[in-house]
Amino acid sequence: VVEVLYFAKSAEIAGIRSETISVPQEIKALQLWNEIETRHPGLADVRNQVILAVRQEYVELGDQLLLLQSGDEIAIIPPISGG
């Protein structure tokens, strides 16, 4: 069980700021995103604009294998605008 934190646009779409979800301890980053997107299909719209952070480390949505511990925080972070 991990905690997913939603920020900015992703929080608007999901309608919540956080939730706990049950996922396998070993999961690829893209599979983890797909689990989250299944719960909140509207997130598909921002898929290419968000950054996933696991335990405060950025993760690309790809084949990277994540080893999750119960209670880990997964953050869905919007793009940071430069300036």
mmCIF file of N, CA and C in Angstrom:
data_model
loop_
_atom_site.group_PDB
_atom_site.id
_atom_site.type_symbol
_atom_site.label_atom_id
_atom_site.label_comp_id
_atom_site.label_asym_id
_atom_site.label_seq_id
_atom_site.Cartn_x
_atom_site.Cartn_y
_atom_site.Cartn_z
ATOM 1 N N VAL A 1 0.856 -1.188 0.000
ATOM 2 C CA VAL A 1 0.000 0.000 0.000
ATOM 3 C C VAL A 1 0.896 1.243 0.000
ATOM 4 N N VAL A 2 0.675 2.104 -0.982
ATOM 5 C CA VAL A 2 1.441 3.339 -1.084
ATOM 6 C C VAL A 2 0.482 4.522 -1.062
ATOM 7 N N GLU A 3 1.003 5.696 -0.760
ATOM 8 C CA GLU A 3 0.185 6.901 -0.758
ATOM 9 C C GLU A 3 0.508 7.703 -2.005
ATOM 10 N N VAL A 4 -0.529 8.065 -2.746
ATOM 11 C CA VAL A 4 -0.361 8.871 -3.952
ATOM 12 C C VAL A 4 -0.788 10.297 -3.618
ATOM 13 N N LEU A 5 0.095 11.240 -3.897
ATOM 14 C CA LEU A 5 -0.174 12.654 -3.646
ATOM 15 C C LEU A 5 -0.375 13.359 -4.981
ATOM 16 N N TYR A 6 -1.440 14.106 -5.080
ATOM 17 C CA TYR A 6 -1.762 14.818 -6.316
ATOM 18 C C TYR A 6 -1.550 16.307 -6.100
ATOM 19 N N PHE A 7 -0.907 16.965 -7.077
ATOM 20 C CA PHE A 7 -0.648 18.394 -6.969
ATOM 21 C C PHE A 7 -1.217 19.125 -8.185
ATOM 22 N N ALA A 8 -1.610 20.375 -7.961
ATOM 23 C CA ALA A 8 -2.055 21.284 -9.023
ATOM 24 C C ALA A 8 -3.087 20.624 -9.931
ATOM 25 N N LYS A 9 -2.810 20.587 -11.222
ATOM 26 C CA LYS A 9 -3.776 20.095 -12.215
ATOM 27 C C LYS A 9 -4.186 18.650 -11.935
ATOM 28 N N SER A 10 -3.229 17.812 -11.519
ATOM 29 C CA SER A 10 -3.589 16.411 -11.259
ATOM 30 C C SER A 10 -4.572 16.301 -10.092
ATOM 31 N N ALA A 11 -4.443 17.181 -9.114
ATOM 32 C CA ALA A 11 -5.394 17.180 -7.990
ATOM 33 C C ALA A 11 -6.774 17.629 -8.451
ATOM 34 N N GLU A 12 -6.801 18.619 -9.362
ATOM 35 C CA GLU A 12 -8.087 19.062 -9.915
ATOM 36 C C GLU A 12 -8.781 17.923 -10.642
ATOM 37 N N ILE A 13 -8.015 17.203 -11.453
ATOM 38 C CA ILE A 13 -8.597 16.123 -12.255
ATOM 39 C C ILE A 13 -9.061 14.973 -11.362
ATOM 40 N N ALA A 14 -8.212 14.584 -10.412
ATOM 41 C CA ALA A 14 -8.552 13.456 -9.543
ATOM 42 C C ALA A 14 -9.650 13.830 -8.544
ATOM 43 N N GLY A 15 -9.735 15.126 -8.231
ATOM 44 C CA GLY A 15 -10.733 15.576 -7.270
ATOM 45 C C GLY A 15 -10.330 15.312 -5.826
ATOM 46 N N ILE A 16 -9.087 14.883 -5.640
ATOM 47 C CA ILE A 16 -8.573 14.627 -4.296
ATOM 48 C C ILE A 16 -7.101 15.034 -4.258
ATOM 49 N N ARG A 17 -6.572 15.192 -3.057
ATOM 50 C CA ARG A 17 -5.162 15.553 -2.927
ATOM 51 C C ARG A 17 -4.283 14.342 -2.621
ATOM 52 N N SER A 18 -4.891 13.313 -2.058
ATOM 53 C CA SER A 18 -4.112 12.104 -1.778
ATOM 54 C C SER A 18 -5.042 10.918 -1.591
ATOM 55 N N GLU A 19 -4.469 9.738 -1.775
ATOM 56 C CA GLU A 19 -5.208 8.500 -1.528
ATOM 57 C C GLU A 19 -4.183 7.384 -1.357
ATOM 58 N N THR A 20 -4.615 6.314 -0.730
ATOM 59 C CA THR A 20 -3.741 5.149 -0.636
ATOM 60 C C THR A 20 -4.249 4.111 -1.630
ATOM 61 N N ILE A 21 -3.290 3.483 -2.312
ATOM 62 C CA ILE A 21 -3.654 2.438 -3.268
ATOM 63 C C ILE A 21 -2.782 1.217 -3.010
ATOM 64 N N SER A 22 -3.282 0.090 -3.414
ATOM 65 C CA SER A 22 -2.552 -1.164 -3.247
ATOM 66 C C SER A 22 -1.968 -1.573 -4.590
ATOM 67 N N VAL A 23 -0.636 -1.666 -4.643
ATOM 68 C CA VAL A 23 0.056 -2.081 -5.865
ATOM 69 C C VAL A 23 1.134 -3.098 -5.473
ATOM 70 N N PRO A 24 1.612 -3.875 -6.439
ATOM 71 C CA PRO A 24 2.686 -4.823 -6.129
ATOM 72 C C PRO A 24 3.935 -4.092 -5.644
ATOM 73 N N GLN A 25 4.729 -4.768 -4.823
ATOM 74 C CA GLN A 25 5.971 -4.148 -4.348
ATOM 75 C C GLN A 25 6.943 -3.908 -5.492
ATOM 76 N N GLU A 26 6.960 -4.821 -6.448
ATOM 77 C CA GLU A 26 7.798 -4.637 -7.629
ATOM 78 C C GLU A 26 6.872 -4.294 -8.789
ATOM 79 N N ILE A 27 7.042 -3.092 -9.322
ATOM 80 C CA ILE A 27 6.179 -2.632 -10.405
ATOM 81 C C ILE A 27 6.977 -1.668 -11.267
ATOM 82 N N LYS A 28 6.744 -1.718 -12.560
ATOM 83 C CA LYS A 28 7.422 -0.768 -13.446
ATOM 84 C C LYS A 28 6.727 0.584 -13.330
ATOM 85 N N ALA A 29 7.504 1.631 -13.543
ATOM 86 C CA ALA A 29 6.976 2.989 -13.384
ATOM 87 C C ALA A 29 5.734 3.217 -14.239
ATOM 88 N N LEU A 30 5.774 2.748 -15.482
ATOM 89 C CA LEU A 30 4.627 2.951 -16.367
ATOM 90 C C LEU A 30 3.408 2.169 -15.886
ATOM 91 N N GLN A 31 3.622 0.985 -15.332
ATOM 92 C CA GLN A 31 2.502 0.201 -14.792
ATOM 93 C C GLN A 31 1.881 0.923 -13.592
ATOM 94 N N LEU A 32 2.737 1.531 -12.787
ATOM 95 C CA LEU A 32 2.243 2.276 -11.628
ATOM 96 C C LEU A 32 1.367 3.433 -12.100
ATOM 97 N N TRP A 33 1.848 4.165 -13.106
ATOM 98 C CA TRP A 33 1.041 5.264 -13.658
ATOM 99 C C TRP A 33 -0.289 4.734 -14.171
ATOM 100 N N ASN A 34 -0.250 3.599 -14.882
ATOM 101 C CA ASN A 34 -1.481 3.032 -15.431
ATOM 102 C C ASN A 34 -2.472 2.682 -14.331
ATOM 103 N N GLU A 35 -1.976 2.184 -13.204
ATOM 104 C CA GLU A 35 -2.853 1.893 -12.052
ATOM 105 C C GLU A 35 -3.542 3.171 -11.572
ATOM 106 N N ILE A 36 -2.757 4.238 -11.509
ATOM 107 C CA ILE A 36 -3.297 5.515 -11.044
ATOM 108 C C ILE A 36 -4.292 6.061 -12.072
ATOM 109 N N GLU A 37 -3.927 5.949 -13.340
ATOM 110 C CA GLU A 37 -4.793 6.454 -14.408
ATOM 111 C C GLU A 37 -6.115 5.676 -14.473
ATOM 112 N N THR A 38 -6.080 4.399 -14.157
ATOM 113 C CA THR A 38 -7.300 3.592 -14.129
ATOM 114 C C THR A 38 -8.289 4.143 -13.106
ATOM 115 N N ARG A 39 -7.771 4.619 -11.986
ATOM 116 C CA ARG A 39 -8.633 5.190 -10.945
ATOM 117 C C ARG A 39 -9.161 6.565 -11.352
ATOM 118 N N HIS A 40 -8.357 7.295 -12.120
ATOM 119 C CA HIS A 40 -8.713 8.665 -12.509
ATOM 120 C C HIS A 40 -8.411 8.832 -14.003
ATOM 121 N N PRO A 41 -9.306 8.355 -14.873
ATOM 122 C CA PRO A 41 -9.048 8.352 -16.316
ATOM 123 C C PRO A 41 -8.719 9.722 -16.896
ATOM 124 N N GLY A 42 -9.203 10.778 -16.267
ATOM 125 C CA GLY A 42 -8.910 12.122 -16.762
ATOM 126 C C GLY A 42 -7.429 12.456 -16.750
ATOM 127 N N LEU A 43 -6.663 11.735 -15.929
ATOM 128 C CA LEU A 43 -5.219 11.995 -15.850
ATOM 129 C C LEU A 43 -4.504 11.673 -17.166
ATOM 130 N N ALA A 44 -5.157 10.914 -18.038
ATOM 131 C CA ALA A 44 -4.553 10.615 -19.337
ATOM 132 C C ALA A 44 -4.226 11.912 -20.073
ATOM 133 N N ASP A 45 -5.010 12.952 -19.820
ATOM 134 C CA ASP A 45 -4.797 14.233 -20.496
ATOM 135 C C ASP A 45 -3.483 14.897 -20.105
ATOM 136 N N VAL A 46 -2.987 14.616 -18.914
ATOM 137 C CA VAL A 46 -1.753 15.274 -18.448
ATOM 138 C C VAL A 46 -0.576 14.311 -18.373
ATOM 139 N N ARG A 47 -0.785 13.103 -18.840
ATOM 140 C CA ARG A 47 0.238 12.061 -18.753
ATOM 141 C C ARG A 47 1.618 12.531 -19.217
ATOM 142 N N ASN A 48 1.662 13.265 -20.339
ATOM 143 C CA ASN A 48 2.945 13.694 -20.890
ATOM 144 C C ASN A 48 3.455 14.990 -20.274
ATOM 145 N N GLN A 49 2.722 15.502 -19.307
ATOM 146 C CA GLN A 49 3.103 16.783 -18.704
ATOM 147 C C GLN A 49 3.502 16.646 -17.243
ATOM 148 N N VAL A 50 3.282 15.489 -16.664
ATOM 149 C CA VAL A 50 3.559 15.349 -15.232
ATOM 150 C C VAL A 50 4.852 14.581 -14.989
ATOM 151 N N ILE A 51 5.359 14.774 -13.788
ATOM 152 C CA ILE A 51 6.531 14.045 -13.331
ATOM 153 C C ILE A 51 6.077 13.167 -12.175
ATOM 154 N N LEU A 52 6.543 11.934 -12.182
ATOM 155 C CA LEU A 52 6.256 11.014 -11.093
ATOM 156 C C LEU A 52 7.449 11.047 -10.137
ATOM 157 N N ALA A 53 7.180 11.159 -8.851
ATOM 158 C CA ALA A 53 8.254 11.116 -7.874
ATOM 159 C C ALA A 53 7.938 10.013 -6.863
ATOM 160 N N VAL A 54 8.908 9.155 -6.649
ATOM 161 C CA VAL A 54 8.769 8.072 -5.681
ATOM 162 C C VAL A 54 9.783 8.329 -4.572
ATOM 163 N N ARG A 55 9.286 8.456 -3.341
ATOM 164 C CA ARG A 55 10.168 8.796 -2.218
ATOM 165 C C ARG A 55 11.010 10.031 -2.547
ATOM 166 N N GLN A 56 10.369 11.017 -3.153
ATOM 167 C CA GLN A 56 10.966 12.308 -3.488
ATOM 168 C C GLN A 56 12.078 12.214 -4.530
ATOM 169 N N GLU A 57 12.096 11.146 -5.312
ATOM 170 C CA GLU A 57 13.044 11.034 -6.420
ATOM 171 C C GLU A 57 12.250 10.930 -7.713
ATOM 172 N N TYR A 58 12.638 11.740 -8.690
ATOM 173 C CA TYR A 58 11.930 11.737 -9.966
ATOM 174 C C TYR A 58 12.131 10.417 -10.704
ATOM 175 N N VAL A 59 11.060 9.962 -11.341
ATOM 176 C CA VAL A 59 11.072 8.698 -12.067
ATOM 177 C C VAL A 59 10.431 8.933 -13.430
ATOM 178 N N GLU A 60 11.046 8.416 -14.480
ATOM 179 C CA GLU A 60 10.447 8.514 -15.805
ATOM 180 C C GLU A 60 9.384 7.440 -15.958
ATOM 181 N N LEU A 61 8.344 7.763 -16.728
ATOM 182 C CA LEU A 61 7.292 6.785 -16.983
ATOM 183 C C LEU A 61 7.790 5.824 -18.049
ATOM 184 N N GLY A 62 8.380 4.729 -17.621
ATOM 185 C CA GLY A 62 8.934 3.772 -18.564
ATOM 186 C C GLY A 62 9.075 2.406 -17.925
ATOM 187 N N ASP A 63 10.085 1.688 -18.359
ATOM 188 C CA ASP A 63 10.276 0.310 -17.901
ATOM 189 C C ASP A 63 11.091 0.188 -16.625
ATOM 190 N N GLN A 64 11.409 1.320 -16.022
ATOM 191 C CA GLN A 64 12.197 1.274 -14.797
ATOM 192 C C GLN A 64 11.427 0.509 -13.716
ATOM 193 N N LEU A 65 12.090 -0.488 -13.128
ATOM 194 C CA LEU A 65 11.449 -1.292 -12.084
ATOM 195 C C LEU A 65 11.562 -0.574 -10.747
ATOM 196 N N LEU A 66 10.435 -0.386 -10.105
ATOM 197 C CA LEU A 66 10.401 0.262 -8.793
ATOM 198 C C LEU A 66 10.229 -0.799 -7.724
ATOM 199 N N LEU A 67 10.967 -0.650 -6.646
ATOM 200 C CA LEU A 67 10.807 -1.530 -5.493
ATOM 201 C C LEU A 67 10.161 -0.703 -4.392
ATOM 202 N N LEU A 68 8.876 -0.874 -4.247
ATOM 203 C CA LEU A 68 8.114 -0.054 -3.312
ATOM 204 C C LEU A 68 8.019 -0.708 -1.942
ATOM 205 N N GLN A 69 8.017 0.135 -0.939
ATOM 206 C CA GLN A 69 7.789 -0.299 0.433
ATOM 207 C C GLN A 69 6.413 0.214 0.851
ATOM 208 N N SER A 70 5.762 -0.523 1.724
ATOM 209 C CA SER A 70 4.469 -0.072 2.211
ATOM 210 C C SER A 70 4.629 1.302 2.858
ATOM 211 N N GLY A 71 3.754 2.214 2.488
ATOM 212 C CA GLY A 71 3.808 3.552 3.046
ATOM 213 C C GLY A 71 4.592 4.541 2.208
ATOM 214 N N ASP A 72 5.225 4.086 1.122
ATOM 215 C CA ASP A 72 5.953 4.997 0.249
ATOM 216 C C ASP A 72 5.011 6.058 -0.306
ATOM 217 N N GLU A 73 5.573 7.239 -0.541
ATOM 218 C CA GLU A 73 4.809 8.314 -1.155
ATOM 219 C C GLU A 73 5.132 8.398 -2.639
ATOM 220 N N ILE A 74 4.075 8.454 -3.435
ATOM 221 C CA ILE A 74 4.183 8.654 -4.876
ATOM 222 C C ILE A 74 3.562 10.009 -5.163
ATOM 223 N N ALA A 75 4.327 10.931 -5.726
ATOM 224 C CA ALA A 75 3.801 12.260 -6.003
ATOM 225 C C ALA A 75 3.609 12.448 -7.499
ATOM 226 N N ILE A 76 2.482 13.031 -7.866
ATOM 227 C CA ILE A 76 2.190 13.380 -9.252
ATOM 228 C C ILE A 76 2.393 14.906 -9.338
ATOM 229 N N ILE A 77 3.498 15.295 -9.969
ATOM 230 C CA ILE A 77 3.920 16.693 -9.950
ATOM 231 C C ILE A 77 3.732 17.310 -11.333
ATOM 232 N N PRO A 78 3.113 18.478 -11.380
ATOM 233 C CA PRO A 78 2.934 19.152 -12.671
ATOM 234 C C PRO A 78 4.272 19.714 -13.158
ATOM 235 N N PRO A 79 4.338 20.059 -14.427
ATOM 236 C CA PRO A 79 5.590 20.638 -14.930
ATOM 237 C C PRO A 79 5.879 21.960 -14.224
ATOM 238 N N ILE A 80 7.137 22.221 -14.018
ATOM 239 C CA ILE A 80 7.534 23.467 -13.386
ATOM 240 C C ILE A 80 7.868 24.432 -14.522
ATOM 241 N N SER A 81 7.156 25.536 -14.588
ATOM 242 C CA SER A 81 7.379 26.458 -15.694
ATOM 243 C C SER A 81 8.663 27.231 -15.468
ATOM 244 N N GLY A 82 9.441 27.338 -16.512
ATOM 245 C CA GLY A 82 10.692 28.087 -16.413
ATOM 246 C C GLY A 82 10.422 29.571 -16.523
ATOM 247 N N GLY A 83 11.457 30.382 -16.270
ATOM 248 C CA GLY A 83 11.239 31.797 -16.402
ATOM 249 C C GLY A 83 12.336 32.505 -15.853
#
